[in-house]
Amino acid sequence: MTEAMLEVENLKKYFKVGKQALKAVDEVTFSVKKGETLGLVGESGSGKSTLGRTIVGLNEPTGGKLLFEGKDVRNLNKKERKNYNRIVQMIFQDPHASLNPRMKVGDIIGEGIDAHRLASGKERMDRICTLLERVGLHAEHAKRYPHEFSGGQRQRIGIARALAVEPKFIVADEPISALDVSIQAQVVNLMEDLQRDLGLTFLFIAHDLGMVKHISDRIGVMYLGGFMELADSGDLFSEPLHPYTQALLSAIPVPSTSKGSKRERIILKGDPPSPISPPSGCRFRTRCPHAMDVCASAVPEWKEVRPQHWAACHLY
Amino acid sequence: MGNLLEVEKLKVSFRSHGGEVQAVRGVSFHIEHGEVLAVVGESGCGKSVTAQAIMKLLPKRGCSIKEGSIVFEGNDLLKLSANKMKRLKGSQISMVFQDPMTSLNPTMKIGHQIAEGIIKHKGLDKRKAKGRALELLKMVGIPNPEARYDQYPHELSGGMRQRVLIAVALACDPKLLIADEPTTALDVTIQAQILDLMKDLQQKLGTSIMLITHDLGVVAEMAQKVIVMYAGIVVESGTAEDILEHPKHPYTLGLLNSLPNYETAEKERLIPIEGTPPDLYAPPAGCPFAARCNYAMEICVQEMPESFETENGHHSRCWLNDPRAPKVAEFAAAGRDGT
């Protein structure tokens, strides 16, 4: 088994809303292995973006442990912390909002190189040009502004910016959700190429289950701040254990009219409850078709139901 | 059954600083009574502009309908007086928008927003309109309608708001419902609920639906007929089965191929459509897809292909369907195998 690059133990991130706590991420435990892509799926408000931002360091965790290559990220000294900020990078969802409209593309990509003093002068410019070409753009594009590019091209610029500081671990927060279908495939292929060539590790956050299945080695399913299930992507799709995962998979509309592709659909009732006052016991029980008495009284244990297949559900 | 709506050679342009954007460049289609027609395409292909032209929601300044006709039950909407159009909007044709967060009035109770149209178009008094509004809330699956009637949009979740919007749209039993990406802003489990609801109501009420979407899965779920738009023109049209199972246009095929197949175990590389759509300030003289098309021939760059009928009711605007061209079916089979 390959070593874990990132280990998350009982991680919590609460936000204060008035006098109450919004438990955006609540007691989450998982690890990301070196060189793999871990997909993270869940609906809006499930905490997947907060989790990604907390790992990158944009949020300070409320509790729990975050170990990167065996070291506790919360106890790093200043120099180590700066290095962590370099080797862990993020790609954002909205390519229109995540690039500074007043900066030239070359400077957007070069900002990280400057901050970490990785190169200067001609070497810096060469590096920027190489990066632009690596993500499928041209060296001349360095002199242009973000508004001159399409959504897909901007996302490539965002990827180049993340790569500029030679990261090891990239959190991609819905990197393709804002793009058109035909462009999504271009960006996904680029990310796969980069991973293969540069040995990157990805945490890929998305709500499009089809794409997540395609790009991920393993997938974690989140609901209302907690993990419901975690398994190899093949296993998760062929044998989903958690009722929420089953409903989520059955809800994807399949682009085919042939009878063979029509599956039994599980329609969940109602909306996800508020994360400020989540249900007692299992957080999914209010919408779960299999809810039992025990689900209201006890929080289901996060356990390895089958080898390498984790779930938090009283059915198992 | 006859046609409820007939759109003929519609052309819409916008003036802007850079010149004239030809957003819709000669679009023709029709919707029959009780039919669901899906309009598929990527951002900027002109699908929403077409819908806005039907609803006369296009901005007055800087936008012009250059050519064409939109005939609804025998009347050309483009020639209709503003007053008559007002009477038609909301009662005969209504619309559901993409974003449930911004398309309801935040300062008005949701019950009143539903009753508003009923009072205006059906001439019911307030009390009766309230009764009808409550019925509608129940019909779209909102639990406890009496309590919800007096709530404001911010008190409802996204899925609930979309249900309210559907109730508003259906309040006066319209013959045509235009739904512009009605589930795009929603989560998949909520999307499943709303699609289920729309299908159910469509069958119950017999409303025709023009469903605008970019999601081919939603198309398979909902539509009987499909038109595929690209760069302001209809590139392919036919039944849902024609389009999804036997596409005859390389763009449609490209869209289907760029989706991951999550039902196979092995990991295949995605086949994207390289490049980006053309600039509509100066659209190419030939086929707008030629620059991105793997099967492009010389003629594709020079001349816009006509719409070929490949089989009964299945049209494809592609030179490959010309009797003299190599057969697109052979390409299709090859493309699907990933070779």
PDB file of N, CA and C in Angstrom, chain B residues 53-130:
ATOM      1  N   ALA B  53     -37.159  35.456 -27.192  1.00  0.00           N
ATOM      2  CA  ALA B  53     -37.843  36.033 -28.346  1.00  0.00           C
ATOM      3  C   ALA B  53     -39.302  35.586 -28.362  1.00  0.00           C
ATOM      4  N   ILE B  54     -39.548  34.330 -28.019  1.00  0.00           N
ATOM      5  CA  ILE B  54     -40.922  33.824 -27.996  1.00  0.00           C
ATOM      6  C   ILE B  54     -41.727  34.568 -26.930  1.00  0.00           C
ATOM      7  N   MET B  55     -41.109  34.772 -25.773  1.00  0.00           N
ATOM      8  CA  MET B  55     -41.784  35.446 -24.667  1.00  0.00           C
ATOM      9  C   MET B  55     -41.729  36.962 -24.791  1.00  0.00           C
ATOM     10  N   LYS B  56     -41.111  37.458 -25.817  1.00  0.00           N
ATOM     11  CA  LYS B  56     -40.898  38.902 -26.000  1.00  0.00           C
ATOM     12  C   LYS B  56     -40.223  39.507 -24.780  1.00  0.00           C
ATOM     13  N   LEU B  57     -39.206  38.869 -24.317  1.00  0.00           N
ATOM     14  CA  LEU B  57     -38.481  39.361 -23.149  1.00  0.00           C
ATOM     15  C   LEU B  57     -37.139  39.970 -23.529  1.00  0.00           C
ATOM     16  N   LEU B  58     -36.871  40.062 -24.829  1.00  0.00           N
ATOM     17  CA  LEU B  58     -35.596  40.619 -25.245  1.00  0.00           C
ATOM     18  C   LEU B  58     -35.560  42.120 -24.954  1.00  0.00           C
ATOM     19  N   PRO B  59     -34.384  42.627 -24.615  1.00  0.00           N
ATOM     20  CA  PRO B  59     -34.302  44.065 -24.336  1.00  0.00           C
ATOM     21  C   PRO B  59     -34.687  44.868 -25.574  1.00  0.00           C
ATOM     22  N   LYS B  60     -35.341  46.017 -25.353  1.00  0.00           N
ATOM     23  CA  LYS B  60     -35.768  46.828 -26.488  1.00  0.00           C
ATOM     24  C   LYS B  60     -34.585  47.502 -27.156  1.00  0.00           C
ATOM     25  N   ARG B  61     -33.627  47.913 -26.318  1.00  0.00           N
ATOM     26  CA  ARG B  61     -32.488  48.633 -26.883  1.00  0.00           C
ATOM     27  C   ARG B  61     -31.388  47.675 -27.297  1.00  0.00           C
ATOM     28  N   GLY B  62     -30.861  47.915 -28.458  1.00  0.00           N
ATOM     29  CA  GLY B  62     -29.680  47.160 -28.882  1.00  0.00           C
ATOM     30  C   GLY B  62     -29.976  45.772 -29.394  1.00  0.00           C
ATOM     31  N   CYS B  63     -31.258  45.396 -29.397  1.00  0.00           N
ATOM     32  CA  CYS B  63     -31.551  44.043 -29.837  1.00  0.00           C
ATOM     33  C   CYS B  63     -32.620  44.095 -30.918  1.00  0.00           C
ATOM     34  N   SER B  64     -32.436  43.331 -31.966  1.00  0.00           N
ATOM     35  CA  SER B  64     -33.472  43.344 -32.981  1.00  0.00           C
ATOM     36  C   SER B  64     -33.739  41.956 -33.540  1.00  0.00           C
ATOM     37  N   ILE B  65     -35.012  41.671 -33.753  1.00  0.00           N
ATOM     38  CA  ILE B  65     -35.394  40.443 -34.437  1.00  0.00           C
ATOM     39  C   ILE B  65     -35.374  40.775 -35.916  1.00  0.00           C
ATOM     40  N   LYS B  66     -34.377  40.235 -36.618  1.00  0.00           N
ATOM     41  CA  LYS B  66     -34.117  40.629 -37.993  1.00  0.00           C
ATOM     42  C   LYS B  66     -35.141  40.034 -38.960  1.00  0.00           C
ATOM     43  N   GLU B  67     -35.508  38.818 -38.683  1.00  0.00           N
ATOM     44  CA  GLU B  67     -36.299  38.080 -39.644  1.00  0.00           C
ATOM     45  C   GLU B  67     -37.073  37.008 -38.910  1.00  0.00           C
ATOM     46  N   GLY B  68     -38.041  36.425 -39.594  1.00  0.00           N
ATOM     47  CA  GLY B  68     -38.675  35.231 -39.073  1.00  0.00           C
ATOM     48  C   GLY B  68     -40.045  35.479 -38.481  1.00  0.00           C
ATOM     49  N   SER B  69     -40.678  34.379 -38.090  1.00  0.00           N
ATOM     50  CA  SER B  69     -41.992  34.483 -37.486  1.00  0.00           C
ATOM     51  C   SER B  69     -42.094  33.495 -36.337  1.00  0.00           C
ATOM     52  N   ILE B  70     -42.912  33.832 -35.355  1.00  0.00           N
ATOM     53  CA  ILE B  70     -43.184  32.936 -34.229  1.00  0.00           C
ATOM     54  C   ILE B  70     -44.694  32.801 -34.164  1.00  0.00           C
ATOM     55  N   VAL B  71     -45.216  31.706 -34.668  1.00  0.00           N
ATOM     56  CA  VAL B  71     -46.664  31.549 -34.742  1.00  0.00           C
ATOM     57  C   VAL B  71     -47.147  30.636 -33.621  1.00  0.00           C
ATOM     58  N   PHE B  72     -48.004  31.225 -32.771  1.00  0.00           N
ATOM     59  CA  PHE B  72     -48.577  30.479 -31.654  1.00  0.00           C
ATOM     60  C   PHE B  72     -50.075  30.370 -31.887  1.00  0.00           C
ATOM     61  N   GLU B  73     -50.579  29.195 -32.081  1.00  0.00           N
ATOM     62  CA  GLU B  73     -51.997  28.953 -32.369  1.00  0.00           C
ATOM     63  C   GLU B  73     -52.524  29.870 -33.473  1.00  0.00           C
ATOM     64  N   GLY B  74     -51.756  29.977 -34.527  1.00  0.00           N
ATOM     65  CA  GLY B  74     -52.221  30.756 -35.665  1.00  0.00           C
ATOM     66  C   GLY B  74     -51.898  32.248 -35.628  1.00  0.00           C
ATOM     67  N   ASN B  75     -51.449  32.771 -34.479  1.00  0.00           N
ATOM     68  CA  ASN B  75     -51.110  34.191 -34.397  1.00  0.00           C
ATOM     69  C   ASN B  75     -49.600  34.387 -34.419  1.00  0.00           C
ATOM     70  N   ASP B  76     -49.123  35.327 -35.239  1.00  0.00           N
ATOM     71  CA  ASP B  76     -47.702  35.633 -35.234  1.00  0.00           C
ATOM     72  C   ASP B  76     -47.410  36.557 -34.055  1.00  0.00           C
ATOM     73  N   LEU B  77     -46.694  36.031 -33.075  1.00  0.00           N
ATOM     74  CA  LEU B  77     -46.430  36.802 -31.857  1.00  0.00           C
ATOM     75  C   LEU B  77     -45.649  38.069 -32.147  1.00  0.00           C
ATOM     76  N   LEU B  78     -44.833  38.031 -33.205  1.00  0.00           N
ATOM     77  CA  LEU B  78     -44.009  39.199 -33.507  1.00  0.00           C
ATOM     78  C   LEU B  78     -44.856  40.358 -34.013  1.00  0.00           C
ATOM     79  N   LYS B  79     -46.062  40.050 -34.502  1.00  0.00           N
ATOM     80  CA  LYS B  79     -46.925  41.111 -35.026  1.00  0.00           C
ATOM     81  C   LYS B  79     -48.021  41.486 -34.038  1.00  0.00           C
ATOM     82  N   LEU B  80     -48.070  40.788 -32.933  1.00  0.00           N
ATOM     83  CA  LEU B  80     -49.132  41.018 -31.954  1.00  0.00           C
ATOM     84  C   LEU B  80     -48.904  42.329 -31.205  1.00  0.00           C
ATOM     85  N   SER B  81     -49.989  43.042 -30.884  1.00  0.00           N
ATOM     86  CA  SER B  81     -49.852  44.290 -30.131  1.00  0.00           C
ATOM     87  C   SER B  81     -49.391  43.975 -28.712  1.00  0.00           C
ATOM     88  N   ALA B  82     -48.814  44.974 -28.080  1.00  0.00           N
ATOM     89  CA  ALA B  82     -48.279  44.783 -26.731  1.00  0.00           C
ATOM     90  C   ALA B  82     -49.371  44.322 -25.772  1.00  0.00           C
ATOM     91  N   ASN B  83     -50.561  44.866 -25.965  1.00  0.00           N
ATOM     92  CA  ASN B  83     -51.679  44.519 -25.094  1.00  0.00           C
ATOM     93  C   ASN B  83     -52.092  43.060 -25.220  1.00  0.00           C
ATOM     94  N   LYS B  84     -52.204  42.631 -26.468  1.00  0.00           N
ATOM     95  CA  LYS B  84     -52.608  41.236 -26.699  1.00  0.00           C
ATOM     96  C   LYS B  84     -51.539  40.288 -26.182  1.00  0.00           C
ATOM     97  N   MET B  85     -50.280  40.675 -26.359  1.00  0.00           N
ATOM     98  CA  MET B  85     -49.167  39.839 -25.890  1.00  0.00           C
ATOM     99  C   MET B  85     -49.214  39.713 -24.377  1.00  0.00           C
ATOM    100  N   LYS B  86     -49.548  40.816 -23.722  1.00  0.00           N
ATOM    101  CA  LYS B  86     -49.641  40.827 -22.266  1.00  0.00           C
ATOM    102  C   LYS B  86     -50.662  39.798 -21.802  1.00  0.00           C
ATOM    103  N   ARG B  87     -51.781  39.737 -22.535  1.00  0.00           N
ATOM    104  CA  ARG B  87     -52.839  38.797 -22.157  1.00  0.00           C
ATOM    105  C   ARG B  87     -52.392  37.341 -22.364  1.00  0.00           C
ATOM    106  N   LEU B  88     -51.554  37.159 -23.375  1.00  0.00           N
ATOM    107  CA  LEU B  88     -51.091  35.813 -23.704  1.00  0.00           C
ATOM    108  C   LEU B  88     -50.042  35.312 -22.695  1.00  0.00           C
ATOM    109  N   LYS B  89     -49.171  36.231 -22.322  1.00  0.00           N
ATOM    110  CA  LYS B  89     -48.073  35.904 -21.406  1.00  0.00           C
ATOM    111  C   LYS B  89     -48.627  35.554 -20.047  1.00  0.00           C
ATOM    112  N   GLY B  90     -48.238  34.452 -19.528  1.00  0.00           N
ATOM    113  CA  GLY B  90     -48.706  34.079 -18.205  1.00  0.00           C
ATOM    114  C   GLY B  90     -49.965  33.241 -18.263  1.00  0.00           C
ATOM    115  N   SER B  91     -50.844  33.489 -19.266  1.00  0.00           N
ATOM    116  CA  SER B  91     -52.053  32.680 -19.310  1.00  0.00           C
ATOM    117  C   SER B  91     -51.942  31.562 -20.346  1.00  0.00           C
ATOM    118  N   GLN B  92     -51.395  31.879 -21.526  1.00  0.00           N
ATOM    119  CA  GLN B  92     -51.265  30.850 -22.559  1.00  0.00           C
ATOM    120  C   GLN B  92     -49.837  30.289 -22.633  1.00  0.00           C
ATOM    121  N   ILE B  93     -48.875  31.202 -22.514  1.00  0.00           N
ATOM    122  CA  ILE B  93     -47.474  30.787 -22.518  1.00  0.00           C
ATOM    123  C   ILE B  93     -46.864  31.285 -21.216  1.00  0.00           C
ATOM    124  N   SER B  94     -46.165  30.421 -20.498  1.00  0.00           N
ATOM    125  CA  SER B  94     -45.492  30.915 -19.305  1.00  0.00           C
ATOM    126  C   SER B  94     -44.097  30.316 -19.233  1.00  0.00           C
ATOM    127  N   MET B  95     -43.323  30.826 -18.299  1.00  0.00           N
ATOM    128  CA  MET B  95     -41.909  30.474 -18.304  1.00  0.00           C
ATOM    129  C   MET B  95     -41.411  30.169 -16.893  1.00  0.00           C
ATOM    130  N   VAL B  96     -40.530  29.180 -16.820  1.00  0.00           N
ATOM    131  CA  VAL B  96     -39.825  28.890 -15.572  1.00  0.00           C
ATOM    132  C   VAL B  96     -38.357  29.186 -15.827  1.00  0.00           C
ATOM    133  N   PHE B  97     -37.754  29.969 -14.951  1.00  0.00           N
ATOM    134  CA  PHE B  97     -36.372  30.388 -15.180  1.00  0.00           C
ATOM    135  C   PHE B  97     -35.394  29.500 -14.436  1.00  0.00           C
ATOM    136  N   GLN B  98     -34.113  29.711 -14.790  1.00  0.00           N
ATOM    137  CA  GLN B  98     -33.067  28.866 -14.239  1.00  0.00           C
ATOM    138  C   GLN B  98     -32.877  29.040 -12.740  1.00  0.00           C
ATOM    139  N   ASP B  99     -32.813  30.310 -12.334  1.00  0.00           N
ATOM    140  CA  ASP B  99     -32.349  30.569 -10.983  1.00  0.00           C
ATOM    141  C   ASP B  99     -33.517  30.837 -10.046  1.00  0.00           C
ATOM    142  N   PRO B 100     -33.868  29.850  -9.211  1.00  0.00           N
ATOM    143  CA  PRO B 100     -35.019  30.049  -8.325  1.00  0.00           C
ATOM    144  C   PRO B 100     -34.731  31.093  -7.251  1.00  0.00           C
ATOM    145  N   MET B 101     -33.456  31.448  -7.084  1.00  0.00           N
ATOM    146  CA  MET B 101     -33.113  32.409  -6.032  1.00  0.00           C
ATOM    147  C   MET B 101     -33.474  33.836  -6.455  1.00  0.00           C
ATOM    148  N   THR B 102     -33.372  34.123  -7.756  1.00  0.00           N
ATOM    149  CA  THR B 102     -33.583  35.506  -8.173  1.00  0.00           C
ATOM    150  C   THR B 102     -34.872  35.714  -8.955  1.00  0.00           C
ATOM    151  N   SER B 103     -35.595  34.659  -9.309  1.00  0.00           N
ATOM    152  CA  SER B 103     -36.752  34.939 -10.151  1.00  0.00           C
ATOM    153  C   SER B 103     -38.068  35.075  -9.394  1.00  0.00           C
ATOM    154  N   LEU B 104     -38.036  34.949  -8.086  1.00  0.00           N
ATOM    155  CA  LEU B 104     -39.228  35.282  -7.308  1.00  0.00           C
ATOM    156  C   LEU B 104     -39.031  36.667  -6.695  1.00  0.00           C
ATOM    157  N   ASN B 105     -40.132  37.372  -6.470  1.00  0.00           N
ATOM    158  CA  ASN B 105     -40.034  38.685  -5.834  1.00  0.00           C
ATOM    159  C   ASN B 105     -39.774  38.500  -4.333  1.00  0.00           C
ATOM    160  N   PRO B 106     -38.640  38.997  -3.839  1.00  0.00           N
ATOM    161  CA  PRO B 106     -38.291  38.721  -2.441  1.00  0.00           C
ATOM    162  C   PRO B 106     -39.188  39.448  -1.437  1.00  0.00           C
ATOM    163  N   THR B 107     -39.921  40.469  -1.889  1.00  0.00           N
ATOM    164  CA  THR B 107     -40.722  41.251  -0.935  1.00  0.00           C
ATOM    165  C   THR B 107     -42.195  40.850  -0.957  1.00  0.00           C
ATOM    166  N   MET B 108     -42.509  39.776  -1.682  1.00  0.00           N
ATOM    167  CA  MET B 108     -43.908  39.381  -1.808  1.00  0.00           C
ATOM    168  C   MET B 108     -44.094  37.964  -1.284  1.00  0.00           C
ATOM    169  N   LYS B 109     -45.178  37.760  -0.536  1.00  0.00           N
ATOM    170  CA  LYS B 109     -45.467  36.410  -0.060  1.00  0.00           C
ATOM    171  C   LYS B 109     -45.673  35.486  -1.255  1.00  0.00           C
ATOM    172  N   ILE B 110     -45.211  34.244  -1.127  1.00  0.00           N
ATOM    173  CA  ILE B 110     -45.258  33.370  -2.293  1.00  0.00           C
ATOM    174  C   ILE B 110     -46.679  33.100  -2.751  1.00  0.00           C
ATOM    175  N   GLY B 111     -47.610  33.033  -1.807  1.00  0.00           N
ATOM    176  CA  GLY B 111     -49.011  32.807  -2.167  1.00  0.00           C
ATOM    177  C   GLY B 111     -49.527  33.900  -3.078  1.00  0.00           C
ATOM    178  N   HIS B 112     -49.165  35.150  -2.742  1.00  0.00           N
ATOM    179  CA  HIS B 112     -49.621  36.282  -3.551  1.00  0.00           C
ATOM    180  C   HIS B 112     -49.011  36.253  -4.937  1.00  0.00           C
ATOM    181  N   GLN B 113     -47.767  35.757  -5.005  1.00  0.00           N
ATOM    182  CA  GLN B 113     -47.126  35.703  -6.318  1.00  0.00           C
ATOM    183  C   GLN B 113     -47.832  34.711  -7.233  1.00  0.00           C
ATOM    184  N   ILE B 114     -48.389  33.662  -6.633  1.00  0.00           N
ATOM    185  CA  ILE B 114     -49.137  32.693  -7.443  1.00  0.00           C
ATOM    186  C   ILE B 114     -50.516  33.262  -7.791  1.00  0.00           C
ATOM    187  N   ALA B 115     -51.158  33.896  -6.808  1.00  0.00           N
ATOM    188  CA  ALA B 115     -52.523  34.404  -6.998  1.00  0.00           C
ATOM    189  C   ALA B 115     -52.562  35.584  -7.964  1.00  0.00           C
ATOM    190  N   GLU B 116     -51.485  36.338  -8.006  1.00  0.00           N
ATOM    191  CA  GLU B 116     -51.404  37.541  -8.854  1.00  0.00           C
ATOM    192  C   GLU B 116     -51.879  37.258 -10.283  1.00  0.00           C
ATOM    193  N   GLY B 117     -51.295  36.244 -10.881  1.00  0.00           N
ATOM    194  CA  GLY B 117     -51.632  35.913 -12.259  1.00  0.00           C
ATOM    195  C   GLY B 117     -53.050  35.406 -12.405  1.00  0.00           C
ATOM    196  N   ILE B 118     -53.514  34.662 -11.404  1.00  0.00           N
ATOM    197  CA  ILE B 118     -54.864  34.098 -11.482  1.00  0.00           C
ATOM    198  C   ILE B 118     -55.894  35.222 -11.476  1.00  0.00           C
ATOM    199  N   ILE B 119     -55.663  36.220 -10.596  1.00  0.00           N
ATOM    200  CA  ILE B 119     -56.590  37.361 -10.512  1.00  0.00           C
ATOM    201  C   ILE B 119     -56.587  38.129 -11.834  1.00  0.00           C
ATOM    202  N   LYS B 120     -55.391  38.322 -12.360  1.00  0.00           N
ATOM    203  CA  LYS B 120     -55.249  39.124 -13.572  1.00  0.00           C
ATOM    204  C   LYS B 120     -55.854  38.431 -14.799  1.00  0.00           C
ATOM    205  N   HIS B 121     -55.515  37.163 -14.982  1.00  0.00           N
ATOM    206  CA  HIS B 121     -55.905  36.501 -16.229  1.00  0.00           C
ATOM    207  C   HIS B 121     -57.240  35.771 -16.149  1.00  0.00           C
ATOM    208  N   LYS B 122     -57.541  35.231 -14.967  1.00  0.00           N
ATOM    209  CA  LYS B 122     -58.767  34.428 -14.864  1.00  0.00           C
ATOM    210  C   LYS B 122     -59.924  35.229 -14.299  1.00  0.00           C
ATOM    211  N   GLY B 123     -59.609  36.423 -13.787  1.00  0.00           N
ATOM    212  CA  GLY B 123     -60.662  37.281 -13.264  1.00  0.00           C
ATOM    213  C   GLY B 123     -61.323  36.760 -11.998  1.00  0.00           C
ATOM    214  N   LEU B 124     -60.635  35.888 -11.258  1.00  0.00           N
ATOM    215  CA  LEU B 124     -61.211  35.402 -10.003  1.00  0.00           C
ATOM    216  C   LEU B 124     -61.042  36.464  -8.920  1.00  0.00           C
ATOM    217  N   ASP B 125     -61.922  36.427  -7.894  1.00  0.00           N
ATOM    218  CA  ASP B 125     -61.708  37.360  -6.787  1.00  0.00           C
ATOM    219  C   ASP B 125     -60.617  36.806  -5.880  1.00  0.00           C
ATOM    220  N   LYS B 126     -60.216  37.630  -4.914  1.00  0.00           N
ATOM    221  CA  LYS B 126     -59.052  37.283  -4.093  1.00  0.00           C
ATOM    222  C   LYS B 126     -59.205  35.950  -3.361  1.00  0.00           C
ATOM    223  N   ARG B 127     -60.433  35.755  -2.845  1.00  0.00           N
ATOM    224  CA  ARG B 127     -60.654  34.556  -2.034  1.00  0.00           C
ATOM    225  C   ARG B 127     -60.536  33.294  -2.899  1.00  0.00           C
ATOM    226  N   LYS B 128     -61.176  33.348  -4.056  1.00  0.00           N
ATOM    227  CA  LYS B 128     -61.126  32.187  -4.947  1.00  0.00           C
ATOM    228  C   LYS B 128     -59.713  31.960  -5.474  1.00  0.00           C
ATOM    229  N   ALA B 129     -59.022  33.084  -5.748  1.00  0.00           N
ATOM    230  CA  ALA B 129     -57.656  32.966  -6.240  1.00  0.00           C
ATOM    231  C   ALA B 129     -56.762  32.304  -5.195  1.00  0.00           C
ATOM    232  N   LYS B 130     -57.017  32.625  -3.928  1.00  0.00           N
ATOM    233  CA  LYS B 130     -56.230  32.010  -2.874  1.00  0.00           C
ATOM    234  C   LYS B 130     -56.465  30.504  -2.834  1.00  0.00           C
TER     235      LYS B 130
END
